[in-house]
Short mmCIF file of C-alpha atoms in Angstrom, two decimals:
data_model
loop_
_atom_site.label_atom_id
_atom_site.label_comp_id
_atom_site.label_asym_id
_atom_site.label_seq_id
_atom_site.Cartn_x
_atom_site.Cartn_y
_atom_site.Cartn_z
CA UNK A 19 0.00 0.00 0.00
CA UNK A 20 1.94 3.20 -1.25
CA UNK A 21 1.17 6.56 0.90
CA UNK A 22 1.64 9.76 -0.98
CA UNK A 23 4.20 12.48 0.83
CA UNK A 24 2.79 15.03 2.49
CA UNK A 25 4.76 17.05 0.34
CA UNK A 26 2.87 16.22 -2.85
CA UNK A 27 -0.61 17.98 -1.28
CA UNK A 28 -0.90 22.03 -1.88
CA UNK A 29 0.66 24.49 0.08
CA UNK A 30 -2.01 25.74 1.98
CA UNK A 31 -3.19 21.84 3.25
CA UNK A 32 0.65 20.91 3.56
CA UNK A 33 0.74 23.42 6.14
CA UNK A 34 -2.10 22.34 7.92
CA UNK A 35 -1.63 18.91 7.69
CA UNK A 36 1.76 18.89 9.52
CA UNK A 37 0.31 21.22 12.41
CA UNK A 38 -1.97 18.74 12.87
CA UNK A 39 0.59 16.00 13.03
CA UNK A 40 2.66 17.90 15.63
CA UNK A 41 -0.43 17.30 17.95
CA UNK A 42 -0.29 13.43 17.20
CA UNK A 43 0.89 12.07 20.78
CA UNK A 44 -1.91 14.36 22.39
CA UNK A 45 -4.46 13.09 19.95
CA UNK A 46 -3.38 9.18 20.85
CA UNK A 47 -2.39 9.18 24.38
CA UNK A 48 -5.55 11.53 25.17
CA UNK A 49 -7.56 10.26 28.07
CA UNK A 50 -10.49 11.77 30.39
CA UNK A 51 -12.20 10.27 33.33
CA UNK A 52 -16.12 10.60 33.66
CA UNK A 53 -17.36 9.27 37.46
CA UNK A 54 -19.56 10.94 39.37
CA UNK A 55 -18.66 10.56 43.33
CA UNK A 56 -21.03 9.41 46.17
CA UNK A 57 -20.03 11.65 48.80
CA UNK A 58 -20.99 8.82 51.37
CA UNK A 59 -19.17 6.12 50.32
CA UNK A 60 -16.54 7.89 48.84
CA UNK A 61 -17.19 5.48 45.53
CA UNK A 62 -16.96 6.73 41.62
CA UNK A 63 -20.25 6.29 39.81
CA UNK A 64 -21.13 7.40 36.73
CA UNK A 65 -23.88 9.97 36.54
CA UNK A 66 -25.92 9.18 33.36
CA UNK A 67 -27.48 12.89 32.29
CA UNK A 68 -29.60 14.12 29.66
CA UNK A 69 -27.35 14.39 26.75
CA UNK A 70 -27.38 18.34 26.05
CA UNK A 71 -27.46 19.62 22.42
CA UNK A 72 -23.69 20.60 20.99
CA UNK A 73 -24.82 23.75 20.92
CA UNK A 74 -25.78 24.31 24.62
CA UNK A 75 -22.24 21.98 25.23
CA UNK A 76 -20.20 24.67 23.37
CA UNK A 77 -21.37 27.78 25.23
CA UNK A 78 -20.69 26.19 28.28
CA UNK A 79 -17.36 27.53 29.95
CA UNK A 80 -15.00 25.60 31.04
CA UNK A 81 -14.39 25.83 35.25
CA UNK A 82 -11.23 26.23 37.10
CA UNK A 83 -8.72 23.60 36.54
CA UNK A 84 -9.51 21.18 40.01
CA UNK A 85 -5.85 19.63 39.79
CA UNK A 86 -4.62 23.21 41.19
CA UNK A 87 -4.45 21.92 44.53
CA UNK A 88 -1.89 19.15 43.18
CA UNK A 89 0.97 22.39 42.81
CA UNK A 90 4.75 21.31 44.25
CA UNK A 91 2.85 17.97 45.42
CA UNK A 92 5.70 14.79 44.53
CA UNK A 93 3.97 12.16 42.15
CA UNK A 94 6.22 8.71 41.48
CA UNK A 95 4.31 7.19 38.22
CA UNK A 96 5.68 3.57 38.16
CA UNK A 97 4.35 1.81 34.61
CA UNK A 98 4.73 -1.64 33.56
CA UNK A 99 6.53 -0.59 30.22
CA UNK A 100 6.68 2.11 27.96
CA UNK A 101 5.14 1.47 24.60
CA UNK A 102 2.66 2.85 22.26
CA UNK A 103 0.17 0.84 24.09
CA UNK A 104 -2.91 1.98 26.03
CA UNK A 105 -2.00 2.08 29.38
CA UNK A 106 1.85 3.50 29.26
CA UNK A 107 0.18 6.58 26.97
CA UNK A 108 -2.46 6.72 29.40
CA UNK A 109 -0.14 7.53 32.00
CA UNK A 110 1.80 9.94 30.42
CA UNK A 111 -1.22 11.84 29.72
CA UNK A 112 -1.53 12.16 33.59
CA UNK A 113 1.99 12.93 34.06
CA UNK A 114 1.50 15.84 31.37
CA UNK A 115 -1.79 17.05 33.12
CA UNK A 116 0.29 17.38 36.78
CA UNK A 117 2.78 19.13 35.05
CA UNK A 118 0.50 21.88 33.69
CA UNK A 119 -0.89 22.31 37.35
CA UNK A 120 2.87 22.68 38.79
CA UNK A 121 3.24 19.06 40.69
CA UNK A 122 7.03 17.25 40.52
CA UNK A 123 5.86 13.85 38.57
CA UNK A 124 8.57 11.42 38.42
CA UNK A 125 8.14 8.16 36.07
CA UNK A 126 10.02 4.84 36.30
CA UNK A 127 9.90 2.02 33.63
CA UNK A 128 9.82 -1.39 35.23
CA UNK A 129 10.19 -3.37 31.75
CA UNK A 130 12.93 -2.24 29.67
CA UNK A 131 14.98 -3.67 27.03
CA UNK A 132 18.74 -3.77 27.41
CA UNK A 133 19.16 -2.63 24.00
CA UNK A 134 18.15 1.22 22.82
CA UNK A 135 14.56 1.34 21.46
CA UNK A 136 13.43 4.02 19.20
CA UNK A 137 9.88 4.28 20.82
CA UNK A 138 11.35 4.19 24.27
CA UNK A 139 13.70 6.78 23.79
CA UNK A 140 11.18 9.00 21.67
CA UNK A 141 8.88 8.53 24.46
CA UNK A 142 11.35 9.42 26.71
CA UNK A 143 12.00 12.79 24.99
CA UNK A 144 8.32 13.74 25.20
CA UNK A 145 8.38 13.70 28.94
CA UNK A 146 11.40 14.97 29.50
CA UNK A 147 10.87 18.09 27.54
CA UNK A 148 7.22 18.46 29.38
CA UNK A 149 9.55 18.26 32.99
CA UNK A 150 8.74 14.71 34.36
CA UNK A 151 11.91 13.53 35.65
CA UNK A 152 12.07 9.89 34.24
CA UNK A 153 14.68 7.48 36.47
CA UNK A 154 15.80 3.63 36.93
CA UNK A 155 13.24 1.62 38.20
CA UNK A 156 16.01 -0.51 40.08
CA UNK A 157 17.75 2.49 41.38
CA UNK A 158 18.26 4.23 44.97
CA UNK A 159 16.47 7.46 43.59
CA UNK A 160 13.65 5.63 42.77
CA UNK A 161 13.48 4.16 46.31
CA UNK A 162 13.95 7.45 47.98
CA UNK A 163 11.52 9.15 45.70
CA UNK A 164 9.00 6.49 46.54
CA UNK A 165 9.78 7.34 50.27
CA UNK A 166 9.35 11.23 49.59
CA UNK A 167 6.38 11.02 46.96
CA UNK A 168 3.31 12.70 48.08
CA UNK A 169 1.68 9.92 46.20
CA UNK A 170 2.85 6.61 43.88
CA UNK A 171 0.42 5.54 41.14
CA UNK A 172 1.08 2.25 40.02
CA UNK A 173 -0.19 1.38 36.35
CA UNK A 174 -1.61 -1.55 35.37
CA UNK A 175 -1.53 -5.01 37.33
CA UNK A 176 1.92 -6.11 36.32
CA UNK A 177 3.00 -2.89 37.84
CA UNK A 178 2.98 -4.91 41.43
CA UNK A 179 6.17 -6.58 41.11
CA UNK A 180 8.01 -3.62 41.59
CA UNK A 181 6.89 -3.59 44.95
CA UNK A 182 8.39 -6.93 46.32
CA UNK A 183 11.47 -6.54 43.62
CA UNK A 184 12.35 -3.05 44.38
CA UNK A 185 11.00 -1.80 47.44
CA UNK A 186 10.96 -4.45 49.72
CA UNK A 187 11.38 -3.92 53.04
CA UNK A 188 10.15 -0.55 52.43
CA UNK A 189 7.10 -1.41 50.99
CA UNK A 190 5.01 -0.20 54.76
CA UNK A 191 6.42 3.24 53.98
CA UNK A 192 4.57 3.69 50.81
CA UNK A 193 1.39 1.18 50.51
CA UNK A 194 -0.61 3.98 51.97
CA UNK A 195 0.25 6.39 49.24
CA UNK A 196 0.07 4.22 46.24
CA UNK A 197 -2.62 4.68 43.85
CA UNK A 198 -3.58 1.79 41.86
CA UNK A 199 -4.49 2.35 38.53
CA UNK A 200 -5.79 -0.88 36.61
CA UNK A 201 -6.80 -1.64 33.18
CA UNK A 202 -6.76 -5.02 32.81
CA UNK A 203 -9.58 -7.08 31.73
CA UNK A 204 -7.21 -10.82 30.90
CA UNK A 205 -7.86 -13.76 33.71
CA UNK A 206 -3.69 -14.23 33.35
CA UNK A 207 -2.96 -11.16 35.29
CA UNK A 208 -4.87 -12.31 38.49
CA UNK A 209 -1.64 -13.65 40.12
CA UNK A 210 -1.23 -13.15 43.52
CA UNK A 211 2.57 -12.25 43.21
CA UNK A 212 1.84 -9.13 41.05
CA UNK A 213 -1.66 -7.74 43.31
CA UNK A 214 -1.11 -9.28 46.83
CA UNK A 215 -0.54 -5.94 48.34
CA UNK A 216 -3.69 -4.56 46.81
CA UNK A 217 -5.76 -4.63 50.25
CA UNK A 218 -3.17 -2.64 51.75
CA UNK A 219 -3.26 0.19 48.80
CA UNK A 220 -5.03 4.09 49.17
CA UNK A 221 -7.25 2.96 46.87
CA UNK A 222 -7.93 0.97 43.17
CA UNK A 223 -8.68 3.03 40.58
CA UNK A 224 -10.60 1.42 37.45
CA UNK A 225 -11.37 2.24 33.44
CA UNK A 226 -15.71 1.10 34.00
CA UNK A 227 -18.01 -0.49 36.12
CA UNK A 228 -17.85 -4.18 34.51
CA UNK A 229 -13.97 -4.16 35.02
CA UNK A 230 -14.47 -3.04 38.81
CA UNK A 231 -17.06 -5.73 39.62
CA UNK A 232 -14.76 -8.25 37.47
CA UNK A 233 -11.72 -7.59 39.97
CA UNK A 234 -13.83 -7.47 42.85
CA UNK A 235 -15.29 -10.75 42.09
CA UNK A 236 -12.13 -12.21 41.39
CA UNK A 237 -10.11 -11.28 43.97
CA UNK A 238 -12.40 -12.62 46.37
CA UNK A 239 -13.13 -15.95 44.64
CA UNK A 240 -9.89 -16.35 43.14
CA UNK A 241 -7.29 -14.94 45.53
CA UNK A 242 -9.08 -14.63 48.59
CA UNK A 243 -8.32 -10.95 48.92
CA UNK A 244 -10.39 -8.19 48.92
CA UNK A 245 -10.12 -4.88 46.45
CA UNK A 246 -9.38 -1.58 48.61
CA UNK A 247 -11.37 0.83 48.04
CA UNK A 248 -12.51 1.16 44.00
CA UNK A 249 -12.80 4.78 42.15
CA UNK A 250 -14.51 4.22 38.72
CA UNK A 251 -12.90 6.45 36.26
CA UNK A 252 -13.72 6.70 32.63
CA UNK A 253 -11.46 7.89 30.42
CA UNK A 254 -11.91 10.46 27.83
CA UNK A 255 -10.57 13.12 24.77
CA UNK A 256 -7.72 15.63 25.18
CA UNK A 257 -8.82 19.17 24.54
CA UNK A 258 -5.72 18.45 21.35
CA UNK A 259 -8.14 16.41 20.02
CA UNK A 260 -11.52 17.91 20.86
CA UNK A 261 -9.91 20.95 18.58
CA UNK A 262 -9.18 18.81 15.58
CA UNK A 263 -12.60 17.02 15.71
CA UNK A 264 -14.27 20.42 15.94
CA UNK A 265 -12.03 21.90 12.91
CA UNK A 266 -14.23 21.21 9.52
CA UNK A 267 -11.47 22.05 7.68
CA UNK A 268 -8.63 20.32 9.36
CA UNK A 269 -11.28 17.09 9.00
CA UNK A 270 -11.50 17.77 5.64
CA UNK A 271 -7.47 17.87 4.40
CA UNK A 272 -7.09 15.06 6.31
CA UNK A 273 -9.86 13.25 4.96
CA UNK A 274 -8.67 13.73 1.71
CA UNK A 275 -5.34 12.79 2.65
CA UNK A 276 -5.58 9.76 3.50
CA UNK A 277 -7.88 8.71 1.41
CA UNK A 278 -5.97 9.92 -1.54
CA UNK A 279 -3.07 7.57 0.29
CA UNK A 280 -5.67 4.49 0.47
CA UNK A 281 -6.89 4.57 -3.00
CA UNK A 282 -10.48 5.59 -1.22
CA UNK A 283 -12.90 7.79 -2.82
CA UNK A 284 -14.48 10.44 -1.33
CA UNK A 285 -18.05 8.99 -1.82
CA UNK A 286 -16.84 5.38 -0.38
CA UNK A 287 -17.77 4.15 2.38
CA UNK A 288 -15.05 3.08 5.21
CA UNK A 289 -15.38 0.77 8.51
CA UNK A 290 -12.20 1.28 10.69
CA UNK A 291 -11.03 -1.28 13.40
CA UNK A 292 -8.15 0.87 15.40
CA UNK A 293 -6.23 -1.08 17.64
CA UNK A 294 -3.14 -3.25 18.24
CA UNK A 295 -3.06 -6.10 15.58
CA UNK A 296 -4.04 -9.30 17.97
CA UNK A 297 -6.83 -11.65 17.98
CA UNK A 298 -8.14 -10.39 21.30
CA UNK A 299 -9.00 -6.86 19.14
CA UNK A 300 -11.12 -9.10 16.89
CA UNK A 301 -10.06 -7.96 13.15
CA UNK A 302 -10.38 -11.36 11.83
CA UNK A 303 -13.94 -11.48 13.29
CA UNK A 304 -14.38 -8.31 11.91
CA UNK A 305 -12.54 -9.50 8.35
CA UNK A 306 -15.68 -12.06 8.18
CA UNK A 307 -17.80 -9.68 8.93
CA UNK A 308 -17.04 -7.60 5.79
CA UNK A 309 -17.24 -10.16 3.58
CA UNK A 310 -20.55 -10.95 5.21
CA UNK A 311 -21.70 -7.77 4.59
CA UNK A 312 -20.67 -7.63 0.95
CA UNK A 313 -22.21 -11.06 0.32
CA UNK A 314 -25.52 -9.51 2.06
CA UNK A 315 -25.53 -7.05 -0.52
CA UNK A 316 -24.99 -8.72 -3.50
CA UNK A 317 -27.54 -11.16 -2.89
CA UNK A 318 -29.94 -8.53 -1.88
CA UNK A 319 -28.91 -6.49 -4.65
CA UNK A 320 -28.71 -3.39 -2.36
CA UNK A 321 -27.53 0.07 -3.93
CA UNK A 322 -24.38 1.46 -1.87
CA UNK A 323 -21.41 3.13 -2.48
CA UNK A 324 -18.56 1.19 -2.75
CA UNK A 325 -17.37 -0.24 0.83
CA UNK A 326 -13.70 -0.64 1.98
CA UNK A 327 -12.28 -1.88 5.50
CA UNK A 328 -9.32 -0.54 6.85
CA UNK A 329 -7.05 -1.58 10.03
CA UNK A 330 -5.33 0.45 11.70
CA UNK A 331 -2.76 -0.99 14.12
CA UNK A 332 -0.04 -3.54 11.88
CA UNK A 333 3.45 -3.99 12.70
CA UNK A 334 4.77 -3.56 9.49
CA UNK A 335 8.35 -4.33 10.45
CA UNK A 336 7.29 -7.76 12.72
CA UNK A 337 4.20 -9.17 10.89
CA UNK A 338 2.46 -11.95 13.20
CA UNK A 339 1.25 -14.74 12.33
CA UNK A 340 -1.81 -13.49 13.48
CA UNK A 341 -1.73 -10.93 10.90
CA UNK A 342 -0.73 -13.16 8.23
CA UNK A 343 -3.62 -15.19 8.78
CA UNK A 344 -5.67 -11.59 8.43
CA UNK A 345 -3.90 -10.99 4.81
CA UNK A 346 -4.50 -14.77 3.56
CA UNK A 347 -8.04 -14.40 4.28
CA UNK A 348 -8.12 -11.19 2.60
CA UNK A 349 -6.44 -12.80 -0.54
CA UNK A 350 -8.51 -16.06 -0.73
CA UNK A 351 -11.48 -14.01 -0.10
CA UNK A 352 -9.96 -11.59 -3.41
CA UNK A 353 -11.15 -8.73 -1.45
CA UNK A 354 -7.64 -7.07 -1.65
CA UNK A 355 -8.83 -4.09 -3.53
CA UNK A 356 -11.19 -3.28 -0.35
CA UNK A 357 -8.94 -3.81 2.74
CA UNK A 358 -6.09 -1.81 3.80
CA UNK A 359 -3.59 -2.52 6.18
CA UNK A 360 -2.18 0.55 7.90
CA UNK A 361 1.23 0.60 10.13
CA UNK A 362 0.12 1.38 14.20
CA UNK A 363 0.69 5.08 14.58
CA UNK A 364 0.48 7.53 17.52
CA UNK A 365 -1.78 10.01 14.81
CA UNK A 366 -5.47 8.48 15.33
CA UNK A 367 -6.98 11.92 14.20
CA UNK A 368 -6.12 11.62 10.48
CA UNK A 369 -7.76 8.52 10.15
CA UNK A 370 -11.00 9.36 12.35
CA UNK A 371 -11.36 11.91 10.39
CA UNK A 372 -11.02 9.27 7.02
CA UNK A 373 -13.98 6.97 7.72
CA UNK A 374 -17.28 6.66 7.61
CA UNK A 375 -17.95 3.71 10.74
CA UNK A 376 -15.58 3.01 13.53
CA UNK A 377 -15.61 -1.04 14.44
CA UNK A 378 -14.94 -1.86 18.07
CA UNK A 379 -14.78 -5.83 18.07
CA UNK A 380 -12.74 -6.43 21.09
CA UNK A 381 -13.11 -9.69 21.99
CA UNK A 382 -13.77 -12.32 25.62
CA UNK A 383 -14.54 -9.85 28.48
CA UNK A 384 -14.04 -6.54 25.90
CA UNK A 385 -12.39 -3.34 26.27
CA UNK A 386 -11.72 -2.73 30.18
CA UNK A 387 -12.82 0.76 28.58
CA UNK A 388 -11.78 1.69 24.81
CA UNK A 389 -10.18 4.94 24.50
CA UNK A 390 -10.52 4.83 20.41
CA UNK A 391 -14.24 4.73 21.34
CA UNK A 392 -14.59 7.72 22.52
CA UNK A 393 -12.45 9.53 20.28
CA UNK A 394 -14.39 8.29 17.36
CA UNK A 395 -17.55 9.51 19.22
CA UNK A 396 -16.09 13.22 18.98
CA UNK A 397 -15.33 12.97 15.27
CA UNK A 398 -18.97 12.36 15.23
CA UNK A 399 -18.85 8.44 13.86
CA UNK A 400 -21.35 5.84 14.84
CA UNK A 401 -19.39 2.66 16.45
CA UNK A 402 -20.12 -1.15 15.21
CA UNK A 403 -19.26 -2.21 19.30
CA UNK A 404 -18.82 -5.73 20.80
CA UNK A 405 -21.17 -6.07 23.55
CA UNK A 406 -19.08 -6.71 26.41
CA UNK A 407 -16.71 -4.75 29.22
CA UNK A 408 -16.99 -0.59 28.93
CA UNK A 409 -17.95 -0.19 25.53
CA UNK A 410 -21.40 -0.83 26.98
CA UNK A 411 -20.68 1.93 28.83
CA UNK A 412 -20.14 4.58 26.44
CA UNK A 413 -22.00 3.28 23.46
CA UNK A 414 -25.84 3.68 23.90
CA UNK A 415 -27.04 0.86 21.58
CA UNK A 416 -29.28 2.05 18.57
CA UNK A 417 -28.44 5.38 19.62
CA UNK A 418 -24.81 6.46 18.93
CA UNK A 419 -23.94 2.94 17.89
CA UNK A 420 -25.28 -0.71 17.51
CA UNK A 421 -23.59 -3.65 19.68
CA UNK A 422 -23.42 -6.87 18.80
CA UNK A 423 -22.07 -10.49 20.58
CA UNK A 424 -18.32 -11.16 20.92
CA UNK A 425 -17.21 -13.90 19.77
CA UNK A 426 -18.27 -16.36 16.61
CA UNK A 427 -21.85 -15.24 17.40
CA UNK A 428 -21.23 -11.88 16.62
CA UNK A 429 -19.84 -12.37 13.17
CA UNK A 430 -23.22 -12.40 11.27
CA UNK A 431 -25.14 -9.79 13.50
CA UNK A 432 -22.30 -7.24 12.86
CA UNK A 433 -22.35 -8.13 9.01
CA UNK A 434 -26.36 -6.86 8.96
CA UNK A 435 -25.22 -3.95 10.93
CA UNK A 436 -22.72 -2.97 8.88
CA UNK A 437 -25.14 -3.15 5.84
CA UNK A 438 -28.01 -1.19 8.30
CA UNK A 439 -25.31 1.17 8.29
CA UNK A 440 -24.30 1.35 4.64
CA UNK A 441 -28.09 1.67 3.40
CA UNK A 442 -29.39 4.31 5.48
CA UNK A 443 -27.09 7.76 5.22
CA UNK A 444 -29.77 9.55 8.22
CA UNK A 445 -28.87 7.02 11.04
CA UNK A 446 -25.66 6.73 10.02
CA UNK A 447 -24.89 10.97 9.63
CA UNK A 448 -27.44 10.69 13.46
CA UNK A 449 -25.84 8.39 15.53
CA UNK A 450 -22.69 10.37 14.86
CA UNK A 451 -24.39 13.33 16.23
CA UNK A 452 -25.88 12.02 19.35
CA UNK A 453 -22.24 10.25 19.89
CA UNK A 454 -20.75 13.73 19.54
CA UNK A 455 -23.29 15.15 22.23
CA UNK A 456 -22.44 12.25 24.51
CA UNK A 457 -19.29 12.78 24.41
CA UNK A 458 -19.28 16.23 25.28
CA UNK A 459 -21.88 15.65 28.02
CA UNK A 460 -19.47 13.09 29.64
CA UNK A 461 -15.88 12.79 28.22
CA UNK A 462 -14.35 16.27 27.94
CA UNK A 463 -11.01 16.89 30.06
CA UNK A 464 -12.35 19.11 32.79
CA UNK A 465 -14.95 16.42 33.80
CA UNK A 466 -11.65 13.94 33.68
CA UNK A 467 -10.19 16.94 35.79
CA UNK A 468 -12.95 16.77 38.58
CA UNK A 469 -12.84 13.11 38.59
CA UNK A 470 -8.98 12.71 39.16
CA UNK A 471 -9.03 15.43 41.64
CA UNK A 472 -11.28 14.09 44.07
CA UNK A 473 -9.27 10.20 44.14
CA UNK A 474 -5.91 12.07 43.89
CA UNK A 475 -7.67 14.05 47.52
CA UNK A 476 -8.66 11.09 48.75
CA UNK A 477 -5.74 9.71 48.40
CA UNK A 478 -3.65 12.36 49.98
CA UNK A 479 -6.44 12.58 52.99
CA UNK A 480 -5.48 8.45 53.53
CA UNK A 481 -1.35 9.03 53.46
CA UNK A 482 -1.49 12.11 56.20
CA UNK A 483 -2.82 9.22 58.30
CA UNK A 484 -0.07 7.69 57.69
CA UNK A 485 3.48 10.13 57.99
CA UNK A 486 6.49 9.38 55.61
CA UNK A 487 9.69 7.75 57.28
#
C-alpha cells in the first residue's frame, strides 16, 4: 500500500496537515475520566445525564482547573513498560496534566529492554521536555523518591512486582500512598505475586463499572483478597483532540489525505477497526464480517457506495502470524482491492477523520474501557461495538452505535449492521451526532479533571494518616 508524501498535497493543506501531526501524541495518548462521586461512600459512579445539544455543550465555559491543589505535590508514576500501548500513553497523559498544574511527577519504567529502542527513547524525549523527571526503576532514587512522593500511582496489574522486587522492606512506607491504577480485563494477570498488596493500597482506581465488579469478584473468589477501596474512572478526549474534531477544515485535508493515500474515494464508504493487531481486538472477526456484509448485498442487490475496511494498528516491520492469517483471508477471499492494512501510529486523528464507521470488536470480556471509542464519538462516527466490558458503557445501543455479541456469534449480527449502516445515510450521519453530544456531556477533560481530583484528595487525605519515614 503506497502513501503519498505530504509534500505532494498544496501548500495551503501541507501546512495544515503537519500542524496537525505535531499534535499526534496528544491526539493518541488523550484520556479523560467521567465518574460521578457518592459523597458517602466515597465510591466513583457514573452519573448518566440528559445528553445536552452541541450547541448548549459549546457555550458552556469551562471551570477552574480542580488539579490546582496538586501544585509542588511529589507524584512517582511507576508503569509496567513504555510502549505505544494503552495504558503507558495513558499515563503519560496524567503525568502531562500534573505538570501543567505545577506538581514534581517522576516516572520509572519497570520493563525495559537492554538494548536502545526508538519508541522508548522518543517517548522518553516527550516527557522529559514536558519536565517529568524519568529514572531507573532498580535504582536508589527511585526508592527514595517512593519514600518522599506525596503519592505513587502504580499502572496496570503487572505494575505490582516492583513492589516486592524493588522496594521491599520498604514497601510499609509507601502502601498507603500508592494509587492503583488498573486496566486489565485478561484472567492471566490475576496472580497473587503481582496484586497481593492490593488490600493494603489508598485505593484501586478502574477504566468502568464491569472491570471493577470483574476484579472485585475475582479477587475474592480467586485470591481470597479483597479490592481496597474502587474509584470508577472513565477515560476520555484531550482538549488536542476535541480541537481537531471540531475543525471542519482540518477534517477535511485530512480526509482527503488519507484517502488519496488508500486509493479511497471520497463517496466510499469506510469501517475502521483501530487497535493493536491481535486476535483479542477481533479484526479477523471483523474480516468475516465484511465479507458478510458484501455477500448480504450482492444477494440482496442493495444500492451502496462502494465499501472498503481498513485496520489500523499492523506492525509492518514484525508481521504476526496473526496478521498473516488476516492478509490470507483477505487474498482467498480476493477482497484485496477493499482492505487496507495501515502501520500502528500515535496520529489516530487523520484517520478518524477518514472513515465513515468506527468497528470496536474487542473480543472475551471486551475493552476494560476503549479509549478509540470515545475519540471516534467526537469525530462524530457511529461505532459497530462488541457487547461486552466498557464499551457498553459509552455506546448507547441504537443510539450512537449498535452492539453486537463477541465472539463467533457476533460475526453475522455485525455483518447486517454494517449493511443497516451502509443503506441508510440519516442514522448513520445521526448516531454520529448524538455520539458527539455524549461525548461532550461526559468525556471532555475538565470532567476527567474533577474526577482525578477528588481520588488524587482522597488519596492524599489516607497518606497524612499515615506520615512518611
Amino acid at each position: 500500500m503506497a502513501k503519498h508524501p505530504v509534500g505532494c498535497l498544496p501548500f495551503q493543506k501541507r501546512c495544515l496537515f503537519v500542524l496537525l501531526i505535531m499534535l499526534s501524541i496528544s491526539t493518541v495518548i488523550a484520556f479523560l475520566i467521567k465518574a460521578a462521586f457518592d459523597s458517602c461512600d466515597r465510591r466513583l459512579e457514573v452519573a448518566h445525564k440528559p445528553l445536552h445539544s452541541s450547541l448548549n455543550a459549546l457555550s458552556t465555559k469551562t471551570p477552574p482547573n480542580p488539579l490546582t491543589f496538586m501544585k509542588s505535590k511529589q507524584v512517582l508514576l511507576v508503569s509496567h513498560e513504555l510502549s505505544l500501548s494503552g495504558g503507558p500513553l495513558l499515563l503519560m497523559e496524567l503525568a502531562f496534566l500534573l505538570r501543567g498544574v505545577g506538581a514534581e511527577v517522576f516516572w520509572v519504567t519497570i520493563q525495559k529492554p537492554s538494548e536502545t529502542d526508538e519508541v522508548i527513547y522518543n517517548l522518553e524525549q516527550k516527557m522529559l521536555v514536558r519536565g517529568v523527571q524519568v529514572l531507573s526503576a532498580k535504582g536508589q532514587e527511585a526508592i527514595g523518591t517512593a519514600l518522599k512522593a506525596d503519592i505513587v500511582v502504580l499502572n496496570t496489574a503487572v505494575a505490582g512486582k516492583w513492589l516486592d522486587a524493588i522496594l521491599k522492606e520498604n514497601i510499609p512506607h509507601v502502601l498507603s500512598k500508592v494509587l492503583w491504577w488498573i486496566h486489565e480485563m485478561r484472567g492471566h494477570y490475576f496472580k497473587l505475586d503481582y496484586v497481593k498488596h492490593l488490600p493494603t493500597v489508598a485505593g484501586a482506581m478502574i477504566d468502568s463499572h464491569v472491570t471493577a465488579q470483574y476484579w472485585k469478584n475475582r479477587t475474592q473468589e480467586r485470591l481470597r483478597i479483597k479490592m481496597p477501596e474502587t474509584y470508577v474512572v472513565h477515560l476520555g478526549n484531550s482538549k488536542e483532540l476535541m480541537e481537531v474534531a471540531e475543525d471542519g477544515v482540518a477534517k477535511r485535508v485530512l480526509r482527503e489525505h488519507i484517502r488519496e493515500s488508500l486509493g479511497v474515494r471520497d463517496e466510499d464508504l469506510l469501517f475502521a477497526i483501530i487497535n493493536s493487531v491481535s486476535r483479542g481486538k477481533g479484526q479477523d472477526l471483523f474480516l468475516r464480517s465484511f465479507f458478510e456484509s458484501l455477500e448480504l448485498i450482492q444477494v440482496k442487490k442493495l444500492k451502496v457506495p462502494s465499501m472498503h475496511a481498513v485496520i489500523v494498528g499492523s506492525d509492518m516491520t514484525a508481521q504476526t502470524k496473526f496478521e498473516t492469517e488476516l492478509r490470507n483471508f483477505v487474498m482467498q477471499k480476493k477482497i484485496q482491492d477493499r482492505v487496507h492494512f495501515v502501520n500502528k501510529t500515535l496520529t489516530v486523528a487523520p484517520y478518524l477523520a477518514a472513515v465513515d464507521v468506527l468497528v470496536q470488536n474487542s473480543q472475551a470480556r471486551g475493552e476494560c474501557f476503549g479509549r478509540i471509542t470515545i475519540e471516534a464519538m467526537a469525530f462524530q462516527l457511529p461505532v459497530l461495538g462488541t457487547a461486552a466490558g466498557g464499551t457498553t458503557e459509552i455506546v448507547v445501543n441504537g443510539t450512537t452505535g449498535l452492539l453486537h455479541p463477541v465472539g463467533k456469534d457476533g460475526v453475522t449480527p455485525l455483518a447486517k449492521n454494517i449493511v443497516k449502516l451502509a443503506t441508510h445515510v440519516e442514522r448513520r450521519l445521526t448516531m454520529g451526532k448524538r455520539g458527539y453530544e455524549r461525548v461532550k456531556e461526559m468525556f471532555l477533560e475538565h470532567h476527567m479533571a474533577h474526577r482525578i481530583a477528588a481520588v488524587l484528595k482522597e488519596v492524599l487525605r489516607k497518606s497524612k494518616g499515615h506520615p512518611h519515614p
